[in-house]
CSV table of C-alpha atoms in Angstrom, one decimal:
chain,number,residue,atom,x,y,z
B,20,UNK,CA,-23.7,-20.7,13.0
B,21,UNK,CA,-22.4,-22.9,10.1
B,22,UNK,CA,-20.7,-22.0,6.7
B,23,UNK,CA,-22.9,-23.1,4.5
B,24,UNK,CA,-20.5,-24.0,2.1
B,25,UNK,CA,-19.0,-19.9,1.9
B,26,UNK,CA,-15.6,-20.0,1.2
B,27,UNK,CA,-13.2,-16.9,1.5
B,28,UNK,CA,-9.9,-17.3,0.3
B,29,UNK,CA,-7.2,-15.1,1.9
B,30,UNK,CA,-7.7,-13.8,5.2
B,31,UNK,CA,-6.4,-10.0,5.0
B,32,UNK,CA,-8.7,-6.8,5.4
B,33,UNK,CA,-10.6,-7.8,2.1
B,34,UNK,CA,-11.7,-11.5,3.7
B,35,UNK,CA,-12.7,-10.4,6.7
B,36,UNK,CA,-14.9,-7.5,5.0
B,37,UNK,CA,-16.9,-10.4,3.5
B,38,UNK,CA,-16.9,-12.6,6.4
B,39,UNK,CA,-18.5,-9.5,8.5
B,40,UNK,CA,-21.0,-9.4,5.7
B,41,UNK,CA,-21.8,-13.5,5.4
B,42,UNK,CA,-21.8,-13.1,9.5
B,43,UNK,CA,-24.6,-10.9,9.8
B,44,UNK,CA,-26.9,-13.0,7.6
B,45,UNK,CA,-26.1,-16.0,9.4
B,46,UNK,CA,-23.1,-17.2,7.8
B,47,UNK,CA,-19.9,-18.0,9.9
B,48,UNK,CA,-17.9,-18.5,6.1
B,49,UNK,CA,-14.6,-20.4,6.3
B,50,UNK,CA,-11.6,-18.3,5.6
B,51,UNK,CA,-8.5,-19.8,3.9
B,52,UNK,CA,-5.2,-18.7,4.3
B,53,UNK,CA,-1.5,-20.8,3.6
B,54,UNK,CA,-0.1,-18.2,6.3
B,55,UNK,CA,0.0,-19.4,9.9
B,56,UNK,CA,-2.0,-16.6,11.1
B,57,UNK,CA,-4.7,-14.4,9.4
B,58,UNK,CA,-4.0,-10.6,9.0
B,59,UNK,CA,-2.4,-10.4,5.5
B,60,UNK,CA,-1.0,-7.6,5.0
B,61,UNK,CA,-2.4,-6.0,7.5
B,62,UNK,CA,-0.5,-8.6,10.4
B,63,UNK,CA,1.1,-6.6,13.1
B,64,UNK,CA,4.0,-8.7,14.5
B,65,UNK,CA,7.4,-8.2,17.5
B,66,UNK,CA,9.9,-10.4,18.9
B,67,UNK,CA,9.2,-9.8,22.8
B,68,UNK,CA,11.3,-6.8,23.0
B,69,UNK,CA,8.8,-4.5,23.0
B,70,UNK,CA,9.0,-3.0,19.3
B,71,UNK,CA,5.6,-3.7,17.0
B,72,UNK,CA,6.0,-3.5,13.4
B,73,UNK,CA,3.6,-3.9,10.7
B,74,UNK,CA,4.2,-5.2,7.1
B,75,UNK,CA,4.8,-1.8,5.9
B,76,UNK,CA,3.6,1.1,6.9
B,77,UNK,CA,-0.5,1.0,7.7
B,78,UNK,CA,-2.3,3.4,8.6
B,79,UNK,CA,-6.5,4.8,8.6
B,80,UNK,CA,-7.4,7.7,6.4
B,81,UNK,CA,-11.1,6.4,5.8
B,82,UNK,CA,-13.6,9.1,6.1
B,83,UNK,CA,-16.5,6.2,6.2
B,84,UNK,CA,-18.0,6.9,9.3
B,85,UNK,CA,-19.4,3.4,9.2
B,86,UNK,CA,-15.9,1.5,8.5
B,87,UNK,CA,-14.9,4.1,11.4
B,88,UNK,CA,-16.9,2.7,14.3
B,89,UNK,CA,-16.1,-0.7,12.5
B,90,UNK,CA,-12.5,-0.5,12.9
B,91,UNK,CA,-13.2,1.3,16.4
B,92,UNK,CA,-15.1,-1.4,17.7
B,93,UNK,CA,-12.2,-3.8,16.8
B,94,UNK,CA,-9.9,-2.1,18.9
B,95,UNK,CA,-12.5,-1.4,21.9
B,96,UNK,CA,-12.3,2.0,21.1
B,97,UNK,CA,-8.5,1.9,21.5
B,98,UNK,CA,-6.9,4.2,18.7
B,99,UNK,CA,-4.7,7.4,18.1
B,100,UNK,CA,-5.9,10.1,16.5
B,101,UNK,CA,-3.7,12.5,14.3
B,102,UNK,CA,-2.9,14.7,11.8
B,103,UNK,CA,-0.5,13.8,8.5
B,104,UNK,CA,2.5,15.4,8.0
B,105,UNK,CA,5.0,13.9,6.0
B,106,UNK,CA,8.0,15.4,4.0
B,107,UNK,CA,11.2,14.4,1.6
B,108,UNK,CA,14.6,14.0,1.8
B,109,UNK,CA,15.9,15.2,-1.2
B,110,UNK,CA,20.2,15.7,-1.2
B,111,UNK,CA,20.5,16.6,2.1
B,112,UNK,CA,17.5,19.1,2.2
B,113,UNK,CA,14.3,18.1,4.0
B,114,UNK,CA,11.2,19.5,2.5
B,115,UNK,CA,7.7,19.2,3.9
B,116,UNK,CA,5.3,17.1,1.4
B,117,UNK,CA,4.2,17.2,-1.4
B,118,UNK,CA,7.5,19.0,-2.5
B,119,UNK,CA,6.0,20.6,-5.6
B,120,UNK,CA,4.5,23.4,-3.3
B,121,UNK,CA,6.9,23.5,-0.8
B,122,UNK,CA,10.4,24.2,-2.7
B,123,UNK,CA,11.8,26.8,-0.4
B,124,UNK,CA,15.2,26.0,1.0
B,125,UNK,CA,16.5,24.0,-1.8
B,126,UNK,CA,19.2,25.4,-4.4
B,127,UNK,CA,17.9,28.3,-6.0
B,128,UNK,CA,18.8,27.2,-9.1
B,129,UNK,CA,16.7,24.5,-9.0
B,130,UNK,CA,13.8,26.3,-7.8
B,131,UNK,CA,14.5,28.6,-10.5
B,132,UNK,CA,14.4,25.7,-12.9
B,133,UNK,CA,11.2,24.1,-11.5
B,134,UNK,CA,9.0,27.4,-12.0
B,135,UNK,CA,10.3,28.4,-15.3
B,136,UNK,CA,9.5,24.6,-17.0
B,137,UNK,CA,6.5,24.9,-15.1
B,138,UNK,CA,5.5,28.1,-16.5
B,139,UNK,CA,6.6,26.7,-19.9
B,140,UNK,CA,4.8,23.3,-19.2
B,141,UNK,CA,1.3,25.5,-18.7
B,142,UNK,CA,1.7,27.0,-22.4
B,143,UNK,CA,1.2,24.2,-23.9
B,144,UNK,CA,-2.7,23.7,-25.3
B,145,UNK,CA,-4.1,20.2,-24.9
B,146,UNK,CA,-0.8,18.2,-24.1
B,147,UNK,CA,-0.9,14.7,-25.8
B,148,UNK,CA,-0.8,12.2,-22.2
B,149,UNK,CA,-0.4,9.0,-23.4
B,150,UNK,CA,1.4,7.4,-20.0
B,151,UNK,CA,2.6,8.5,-16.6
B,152,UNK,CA,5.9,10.2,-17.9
B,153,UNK,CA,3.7,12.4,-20.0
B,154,UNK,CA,1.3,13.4,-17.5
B,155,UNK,CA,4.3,14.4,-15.3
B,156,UNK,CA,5.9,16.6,-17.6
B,157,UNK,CA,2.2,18.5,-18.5
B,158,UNK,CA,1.6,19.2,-14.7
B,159,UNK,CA,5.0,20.2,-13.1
B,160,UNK,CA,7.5,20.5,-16.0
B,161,UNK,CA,10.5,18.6,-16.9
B,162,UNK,CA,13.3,19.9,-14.2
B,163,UNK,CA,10.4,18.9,-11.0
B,164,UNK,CA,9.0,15.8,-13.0
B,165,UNK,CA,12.8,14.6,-14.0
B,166,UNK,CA,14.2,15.6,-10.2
B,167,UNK,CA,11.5,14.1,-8.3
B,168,UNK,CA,8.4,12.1,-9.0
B,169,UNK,CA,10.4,10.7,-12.3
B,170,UNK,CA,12.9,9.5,-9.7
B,171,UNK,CA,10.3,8.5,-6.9
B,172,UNK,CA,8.5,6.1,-9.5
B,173,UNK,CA,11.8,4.3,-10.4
B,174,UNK,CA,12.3,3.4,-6.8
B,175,UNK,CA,9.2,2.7,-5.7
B,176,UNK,CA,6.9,1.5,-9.1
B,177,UNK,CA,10.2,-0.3,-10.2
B,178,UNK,CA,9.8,1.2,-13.8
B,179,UNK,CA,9.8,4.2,-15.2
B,180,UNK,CA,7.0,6.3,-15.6
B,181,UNK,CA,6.6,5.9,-19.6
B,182,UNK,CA,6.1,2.4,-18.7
B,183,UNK,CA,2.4,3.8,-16.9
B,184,UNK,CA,-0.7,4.8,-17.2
B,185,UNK,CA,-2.2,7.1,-15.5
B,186,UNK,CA,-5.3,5.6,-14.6
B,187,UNK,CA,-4.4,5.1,-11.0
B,188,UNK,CA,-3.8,8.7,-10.2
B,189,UNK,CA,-6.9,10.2,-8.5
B,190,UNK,CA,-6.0,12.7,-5.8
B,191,UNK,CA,-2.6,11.3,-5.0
B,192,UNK,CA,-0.7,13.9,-7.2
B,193,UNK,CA,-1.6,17.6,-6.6
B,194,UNK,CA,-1.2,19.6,-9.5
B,195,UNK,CA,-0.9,23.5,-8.2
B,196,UNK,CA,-1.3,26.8,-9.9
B,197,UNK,CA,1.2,29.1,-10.5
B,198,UNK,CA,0.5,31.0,-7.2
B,199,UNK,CA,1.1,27.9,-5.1
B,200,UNK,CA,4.1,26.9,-6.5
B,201,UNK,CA,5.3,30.6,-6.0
B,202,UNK,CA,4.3,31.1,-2.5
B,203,UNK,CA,5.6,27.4,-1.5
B,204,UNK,CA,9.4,28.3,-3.3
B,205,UNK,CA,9.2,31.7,-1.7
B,206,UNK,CA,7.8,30.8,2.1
B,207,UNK,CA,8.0,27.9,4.8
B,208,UNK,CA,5.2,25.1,4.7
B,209,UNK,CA,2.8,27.9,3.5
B,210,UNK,CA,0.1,25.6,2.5
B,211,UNK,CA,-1.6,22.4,3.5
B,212,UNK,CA,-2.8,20.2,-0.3
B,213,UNK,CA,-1.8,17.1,1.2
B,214,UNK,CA,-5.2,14.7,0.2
B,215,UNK,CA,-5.3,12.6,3.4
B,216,UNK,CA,-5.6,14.6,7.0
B,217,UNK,CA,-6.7,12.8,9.6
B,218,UNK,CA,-5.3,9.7,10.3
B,219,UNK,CA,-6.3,6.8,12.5
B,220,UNK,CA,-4.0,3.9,14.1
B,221,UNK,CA,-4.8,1.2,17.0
B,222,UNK,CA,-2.9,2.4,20.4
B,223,UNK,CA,-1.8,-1.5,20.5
B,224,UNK,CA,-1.1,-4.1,19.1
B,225,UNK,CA,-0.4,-2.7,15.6
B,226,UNK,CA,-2.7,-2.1,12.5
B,227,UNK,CA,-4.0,-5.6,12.9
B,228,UNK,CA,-5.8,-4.4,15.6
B,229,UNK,CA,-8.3,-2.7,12.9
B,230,UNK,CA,-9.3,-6.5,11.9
B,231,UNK,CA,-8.5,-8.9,14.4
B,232,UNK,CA,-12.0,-8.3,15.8
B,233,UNK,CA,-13.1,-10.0,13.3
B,234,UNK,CA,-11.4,-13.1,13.7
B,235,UNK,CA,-14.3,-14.8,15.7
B,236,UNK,CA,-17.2,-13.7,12.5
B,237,UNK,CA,-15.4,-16.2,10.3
B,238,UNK,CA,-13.9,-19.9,10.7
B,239,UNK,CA,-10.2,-19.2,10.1
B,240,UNK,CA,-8.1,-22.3,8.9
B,241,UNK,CA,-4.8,-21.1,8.8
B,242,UNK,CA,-1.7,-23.1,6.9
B,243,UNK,CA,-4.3,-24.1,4.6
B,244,UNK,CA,-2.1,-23.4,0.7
B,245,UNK,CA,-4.3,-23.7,-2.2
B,246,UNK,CA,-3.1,-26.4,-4.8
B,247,UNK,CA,-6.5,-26.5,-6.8
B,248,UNK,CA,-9.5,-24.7,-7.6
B,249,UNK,CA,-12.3,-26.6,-9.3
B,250,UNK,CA,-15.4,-24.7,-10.5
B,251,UNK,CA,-17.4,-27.4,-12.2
B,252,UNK,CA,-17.2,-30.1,-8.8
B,253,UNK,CA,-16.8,-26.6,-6.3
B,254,UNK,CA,-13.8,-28.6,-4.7
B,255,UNK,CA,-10.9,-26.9,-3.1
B,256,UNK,CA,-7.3,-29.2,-3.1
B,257,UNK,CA,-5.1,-27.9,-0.9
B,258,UNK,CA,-0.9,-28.4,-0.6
B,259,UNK,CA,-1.6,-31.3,1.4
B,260,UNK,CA,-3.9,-33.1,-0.3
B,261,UNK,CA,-7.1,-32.7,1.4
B,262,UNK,CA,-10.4,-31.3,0.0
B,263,UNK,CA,-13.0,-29.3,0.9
B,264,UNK,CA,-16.5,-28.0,-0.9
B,265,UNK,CA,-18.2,-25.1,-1.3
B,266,UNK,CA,-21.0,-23.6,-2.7
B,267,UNK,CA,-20.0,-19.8,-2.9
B,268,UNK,CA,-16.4,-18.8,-3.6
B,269,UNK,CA,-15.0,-15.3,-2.9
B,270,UNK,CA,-11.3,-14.5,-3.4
B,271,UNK,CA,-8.8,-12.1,-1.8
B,272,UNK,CA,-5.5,-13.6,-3.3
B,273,UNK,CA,-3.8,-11.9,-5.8
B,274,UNK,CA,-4.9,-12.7,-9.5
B,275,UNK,CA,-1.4,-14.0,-11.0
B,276,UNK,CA,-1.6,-16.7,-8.2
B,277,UNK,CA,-5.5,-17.7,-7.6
B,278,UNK,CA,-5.7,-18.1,-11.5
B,279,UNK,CA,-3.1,-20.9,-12.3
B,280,UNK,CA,-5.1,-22.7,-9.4
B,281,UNK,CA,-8.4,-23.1,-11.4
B,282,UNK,CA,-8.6,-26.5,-13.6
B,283,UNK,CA,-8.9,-25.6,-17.1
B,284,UNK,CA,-8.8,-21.6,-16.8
B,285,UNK,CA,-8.3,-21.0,-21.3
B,286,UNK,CA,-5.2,-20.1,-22.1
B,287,UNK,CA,-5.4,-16.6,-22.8
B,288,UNK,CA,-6.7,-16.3,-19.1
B,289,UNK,CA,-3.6,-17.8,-18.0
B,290,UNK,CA,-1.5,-15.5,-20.0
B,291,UNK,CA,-3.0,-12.2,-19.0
B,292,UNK,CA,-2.7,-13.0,-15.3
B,293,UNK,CA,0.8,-13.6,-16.1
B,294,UNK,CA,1.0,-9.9,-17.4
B,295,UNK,CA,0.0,-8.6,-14.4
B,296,UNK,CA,3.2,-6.9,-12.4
B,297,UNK,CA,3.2,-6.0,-8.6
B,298,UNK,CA,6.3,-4.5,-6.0
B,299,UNK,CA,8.1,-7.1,-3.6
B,300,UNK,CA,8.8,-5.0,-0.7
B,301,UNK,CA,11.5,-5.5,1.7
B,302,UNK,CA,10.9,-3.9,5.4
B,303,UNK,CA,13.7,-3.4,7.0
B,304,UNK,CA,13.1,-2.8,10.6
B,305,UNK,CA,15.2,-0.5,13.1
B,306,UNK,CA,14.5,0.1,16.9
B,307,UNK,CA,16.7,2.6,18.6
B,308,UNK,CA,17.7,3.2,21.9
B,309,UNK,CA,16.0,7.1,22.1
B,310,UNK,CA,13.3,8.2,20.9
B,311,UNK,CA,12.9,9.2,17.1
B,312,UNK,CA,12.4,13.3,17.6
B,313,UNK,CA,10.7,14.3,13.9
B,314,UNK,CA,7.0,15.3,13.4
B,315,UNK,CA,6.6,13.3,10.2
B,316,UNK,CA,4.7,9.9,10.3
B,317,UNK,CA,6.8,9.1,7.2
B,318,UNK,CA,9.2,10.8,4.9
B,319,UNK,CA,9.9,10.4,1.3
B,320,UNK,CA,13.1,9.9,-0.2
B,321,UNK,CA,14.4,10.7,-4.1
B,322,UNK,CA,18.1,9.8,-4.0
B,323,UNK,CA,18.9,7.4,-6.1
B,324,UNK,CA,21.9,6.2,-4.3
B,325,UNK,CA,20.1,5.6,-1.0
B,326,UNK,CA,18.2,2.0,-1.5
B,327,UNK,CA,14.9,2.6,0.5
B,328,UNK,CA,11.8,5.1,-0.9
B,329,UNK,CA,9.6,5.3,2.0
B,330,UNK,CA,10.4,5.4,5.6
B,331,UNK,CA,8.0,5.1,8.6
B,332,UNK,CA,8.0,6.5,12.1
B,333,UNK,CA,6.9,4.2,14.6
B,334,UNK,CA,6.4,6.5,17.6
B,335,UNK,CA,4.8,8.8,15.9
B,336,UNK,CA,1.3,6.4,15.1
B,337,UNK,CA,1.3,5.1,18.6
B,338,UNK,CA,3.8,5.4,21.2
B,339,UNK,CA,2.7,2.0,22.6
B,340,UNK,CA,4.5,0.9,19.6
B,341,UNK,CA,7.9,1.3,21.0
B,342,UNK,CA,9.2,0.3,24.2
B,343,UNK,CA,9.6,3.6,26.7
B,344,UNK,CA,12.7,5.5,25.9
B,345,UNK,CA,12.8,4.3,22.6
B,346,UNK,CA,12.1,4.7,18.6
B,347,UNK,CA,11.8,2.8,15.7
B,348,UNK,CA,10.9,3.4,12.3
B,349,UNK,CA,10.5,1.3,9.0
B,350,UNK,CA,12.4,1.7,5.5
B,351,UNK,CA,10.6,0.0,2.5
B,352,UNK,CA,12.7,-0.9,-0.4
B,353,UNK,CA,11.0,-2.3,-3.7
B,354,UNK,CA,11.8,-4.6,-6.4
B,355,UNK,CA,9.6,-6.6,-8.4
B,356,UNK,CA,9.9,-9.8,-10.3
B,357,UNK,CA,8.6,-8.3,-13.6
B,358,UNK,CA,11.4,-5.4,-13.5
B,359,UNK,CA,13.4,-5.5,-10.7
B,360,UNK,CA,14.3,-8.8,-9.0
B,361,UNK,CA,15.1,-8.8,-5.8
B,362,UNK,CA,18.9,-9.6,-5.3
B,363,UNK,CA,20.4,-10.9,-2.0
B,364,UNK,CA,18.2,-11.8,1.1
B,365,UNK,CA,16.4,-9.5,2.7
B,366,UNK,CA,18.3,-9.2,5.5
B,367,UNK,CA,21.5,-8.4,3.2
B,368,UNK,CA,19.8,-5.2,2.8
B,369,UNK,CA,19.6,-4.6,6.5
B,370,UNK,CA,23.1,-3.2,6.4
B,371,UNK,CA,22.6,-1.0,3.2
B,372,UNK,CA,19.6,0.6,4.6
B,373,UNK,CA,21.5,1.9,8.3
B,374,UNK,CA,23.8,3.2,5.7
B,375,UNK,CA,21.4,5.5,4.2
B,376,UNK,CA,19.6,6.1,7.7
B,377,UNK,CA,23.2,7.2,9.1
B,378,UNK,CA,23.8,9.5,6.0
B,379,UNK,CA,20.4,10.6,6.0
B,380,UNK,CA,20.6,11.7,9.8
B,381,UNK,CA,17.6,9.8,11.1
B,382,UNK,CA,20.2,7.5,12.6
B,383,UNK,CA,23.4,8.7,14.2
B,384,UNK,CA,25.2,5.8,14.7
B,385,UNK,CA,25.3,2.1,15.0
B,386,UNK,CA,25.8,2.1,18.6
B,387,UNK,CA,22.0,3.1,19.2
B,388,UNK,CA,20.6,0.6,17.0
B,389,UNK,CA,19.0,-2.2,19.7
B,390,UNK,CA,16.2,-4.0,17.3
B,391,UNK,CA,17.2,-5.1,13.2
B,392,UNK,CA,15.4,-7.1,11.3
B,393,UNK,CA,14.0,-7.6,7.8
B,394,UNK,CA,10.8,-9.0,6.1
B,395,UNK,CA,10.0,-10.1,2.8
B,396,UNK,CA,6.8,-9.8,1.5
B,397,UNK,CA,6.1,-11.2,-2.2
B,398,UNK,CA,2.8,-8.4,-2.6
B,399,UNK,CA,3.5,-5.0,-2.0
B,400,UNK,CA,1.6,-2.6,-4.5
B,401,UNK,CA,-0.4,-3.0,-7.9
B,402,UNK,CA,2.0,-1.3,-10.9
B,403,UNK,CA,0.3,0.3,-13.2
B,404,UNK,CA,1.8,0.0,-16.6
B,405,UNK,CA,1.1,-0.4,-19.9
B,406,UNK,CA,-0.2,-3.8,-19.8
B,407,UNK,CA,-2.2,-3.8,-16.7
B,408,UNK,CA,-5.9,-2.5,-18.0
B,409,UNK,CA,-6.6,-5.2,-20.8
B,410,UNK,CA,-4.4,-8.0,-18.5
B,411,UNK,CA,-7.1,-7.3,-15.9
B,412,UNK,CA,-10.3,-7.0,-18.0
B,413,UNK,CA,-9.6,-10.4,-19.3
B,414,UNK,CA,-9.2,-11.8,-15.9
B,415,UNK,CA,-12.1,-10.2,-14.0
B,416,UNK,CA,-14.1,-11.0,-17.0
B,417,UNK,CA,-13.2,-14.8,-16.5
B,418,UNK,CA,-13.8,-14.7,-12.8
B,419,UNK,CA,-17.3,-13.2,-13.2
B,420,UNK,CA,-18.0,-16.3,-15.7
B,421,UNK,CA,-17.0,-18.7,-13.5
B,422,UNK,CA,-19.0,-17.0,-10.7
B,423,UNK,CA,-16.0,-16.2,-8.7
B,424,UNK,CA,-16.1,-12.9,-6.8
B,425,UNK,CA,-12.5,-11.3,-6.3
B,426,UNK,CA,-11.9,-8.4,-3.7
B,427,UNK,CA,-9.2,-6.4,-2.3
B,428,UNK,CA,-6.0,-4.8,-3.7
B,429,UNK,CA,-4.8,-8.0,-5.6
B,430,UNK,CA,-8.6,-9.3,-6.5
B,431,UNK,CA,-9.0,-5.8,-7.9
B,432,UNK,CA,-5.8,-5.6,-8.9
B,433,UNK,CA,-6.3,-1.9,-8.3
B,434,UNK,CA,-4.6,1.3,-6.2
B,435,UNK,CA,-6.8,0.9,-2.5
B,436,UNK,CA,-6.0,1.6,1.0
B,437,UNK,CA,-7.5,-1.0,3.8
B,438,UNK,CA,-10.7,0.5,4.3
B,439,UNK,CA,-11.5,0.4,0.6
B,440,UNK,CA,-10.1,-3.3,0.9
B,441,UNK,CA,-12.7,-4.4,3.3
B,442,UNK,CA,-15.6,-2.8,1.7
B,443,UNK,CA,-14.5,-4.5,-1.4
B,444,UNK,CA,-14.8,-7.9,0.6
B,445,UNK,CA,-18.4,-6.5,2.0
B,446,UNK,CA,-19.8,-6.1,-1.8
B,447,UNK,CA,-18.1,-9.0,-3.1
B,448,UNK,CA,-19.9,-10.9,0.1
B,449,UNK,CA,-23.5,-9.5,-0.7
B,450,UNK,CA,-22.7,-10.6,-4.1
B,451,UNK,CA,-22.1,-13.7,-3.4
B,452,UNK,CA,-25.6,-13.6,-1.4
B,453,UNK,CA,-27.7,-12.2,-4.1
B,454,UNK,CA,-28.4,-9.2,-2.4
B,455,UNK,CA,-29.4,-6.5,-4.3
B,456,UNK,CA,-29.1,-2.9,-3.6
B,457,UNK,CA,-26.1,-0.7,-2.0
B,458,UNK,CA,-24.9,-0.7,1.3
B,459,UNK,CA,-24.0,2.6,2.9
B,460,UNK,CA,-20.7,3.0,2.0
């Protein structure tokens, strides 16, 4: 089975979507990628002593029961099955999630504060929303919206929530009635509005496990950087000089890098990709030497003062994860070039990070901590602000000219989770194919 001059740049969860695609009509497509390995940022990776980490935390939510048996079949029908829970750490208090129903046990003069501003916030007839910040303050009020999500954004969008639209939103923020809110300040975990239940995750080898049978549908040339990208002789340069053709081109990588790579993308092109803004995430990495005892798969966390916003339990997705006897877990902290740099390396914030672990309780001390490490990686999540919509129609609008077709979170440029990744790399496949019609998605 040949290429036939398919080319798939990026080998992540999007690439390999489209190579499954170009695979079962006959097409072993070449897949691209400057990393030594493929994965993107799905790659699962340890150190020999046991511990598996992913790049951030990963996990299945898909309800697809055809990207189900897909991802199944890739781990020969290895895989944990389990329910969410996840909860916040908010001053000292730990709250199950999402907080805005679930606000008994913190200070009751907060609480007190959160219902009467939401109470207030629910008078108001046909609020103007304009950006995030104003959708915040419409649905929960200012004292909730100011003491958590406001806060959450900061830390983990790395600007502030009048800087967003809202366009991203979906299900991901549940807005309650006044009932819920009541019931969740006045009981224990009363209700269950979380919008993802089920969860999947490979009982080895990491998330990557969900892909890497697809390795063999596509041929993957690995340390293979893109310098060039020419539409008009369907050349690819790369770093070191060599070429390649192709006939069909789909693309994974993220817009603000695959379009400086195109000879003679217009100027205006150029500067809209230049617009577009994305997190940096640095993982910071922490295996202990008992196991982590919390039901959460991850927790949130709103302090300013402590550096990470997200923190993952390994265990707790697969205990195959961790040597026996042991935990580890996974603390995200975010910057972005666009608004907040990332200062130091990242394994200067290794330090800061057991810090807020220790303070935070999830860690008692130093003397347990037998794994630390600390990852980089330059794509983390899409930001939504102000100038992301007309940035991206300008760019997708150039790609289709140029018969391009783009997939995945950074071809989108859009707010997906893997499975939604690879489907976008199976339509941008068929596509590329000429294949009319839907497949069942």
């Amino acid at each position: 089975m040949e290429h036939q001059g398919y080319a798939i740049l990026g080998g992540g969860m999007a690439g390999f979507g489209a190579a499954n695609v170009l695979f079962a009509n006959g097409i072993r497509a070449r897949i691209y990628d400057k990393r030594s390995r493929p994965g993107g940022l799905t790659s699962s990776f340890g150190n020999g002593d046991g511990f598996v980490f992913d790049e951030g935390v990963h996990i299945s939510f898909t309800k697809n029961p055809r990207v189900k048996d897909l991802f199944a079949e890739s781990t020969g029908q290895k895989f944990e099955v389990g329910n969410v829970y996840c909860n916040n750490y908010w001053q000292g208090h730990w709250i199950k999630h999402p907080a805005q129903v679930n606000l008994h046990g913190l200070p009751a003069d907060l609480v007190v504060n959160c219902i009467k501003d939401f109470i207030e916030a629910r008078q108001i007839e046909n609020p103007k929303i304009t950006n995030y910040e104003d959708w915040l303050l419409a649905a929960f009020g200012k004292t909730f919206a100011e003491t958590f999500p406001a806060v959450y954004t900061r830390k983990y969008h790395t600007t502030d929530a009048s800087n967003m639209s809202t366009d991203w939103l979906g299900p991901r923020l549940y807005r309650p009635n006044l009932e819920e809110m009541l019931r969740g300040a006045l009981e224990h975990e009363p209700l269950d509005v979380f919008y993802v239940n089920e969860f999947r995750y490979p009982t080895e080898g990491g998330f990557e496990s969900f892909i890497s049978g697809f390795y063999d549908k596509a041929e993957v040339l690995c340390d293979h950087e893109i310098a060039a990208i020419d539409t008009k002789e369907k050349q690819l340069t790369f770093k070191d000089g060599t070429t390649h053709d192709f006939k069909k081109l789909i693309s994974s990588l993220p817009l603000p890098i695959v379009i400086p790579l195109i000879k003679g993308v217009p100027d205006d092109v150029r500067e809209a990709a230049a617009k577009l803004a994305c997190t940096q995430v640095v993982v910071v990495n922490i295996g202990l030497n008992r196991p982590i005892e919390t039901k959460p798969q991850w927790s949130y966390f709103y302090d300013e003062d402590i550096p990470f916003a997200r923190v993952s339990y390994r265990g707790n997705l697969s205990k195959k994860s961790v040597p026996d006897g042991c935990g580890a877990l996974q603390a995200e902290i975010y910057f972005s070039e666009k608004y907040r740099p990332l200062t130091g390396s990242p394994d200067e914030w290794i330090e800061p990070a057991i810090d807020a672990l220790i303070k935070s309780g999830i860690v008692q001390s130093r003397a347990e901590i037998i794994h630390k490490s600390a990852i980089m990686l330059p794509f983390g999540n899409v930001i939504f602000d102000l100038d992301r919509k007309a940035a991206v129609e300008t760019v997708h609008a150039y790609l289709d000219e140029m018969g391009i077709e783009y997939c995945g979170r950074f071809g989108q440029w859009g707010y997906i989770w893997t499975d939604a990744a690879f489907l976008s790399g199976e339509r941008a496949a068929r596509a590329a194919l000429g294949l009319t019609g839907t497949v069942e998605e």
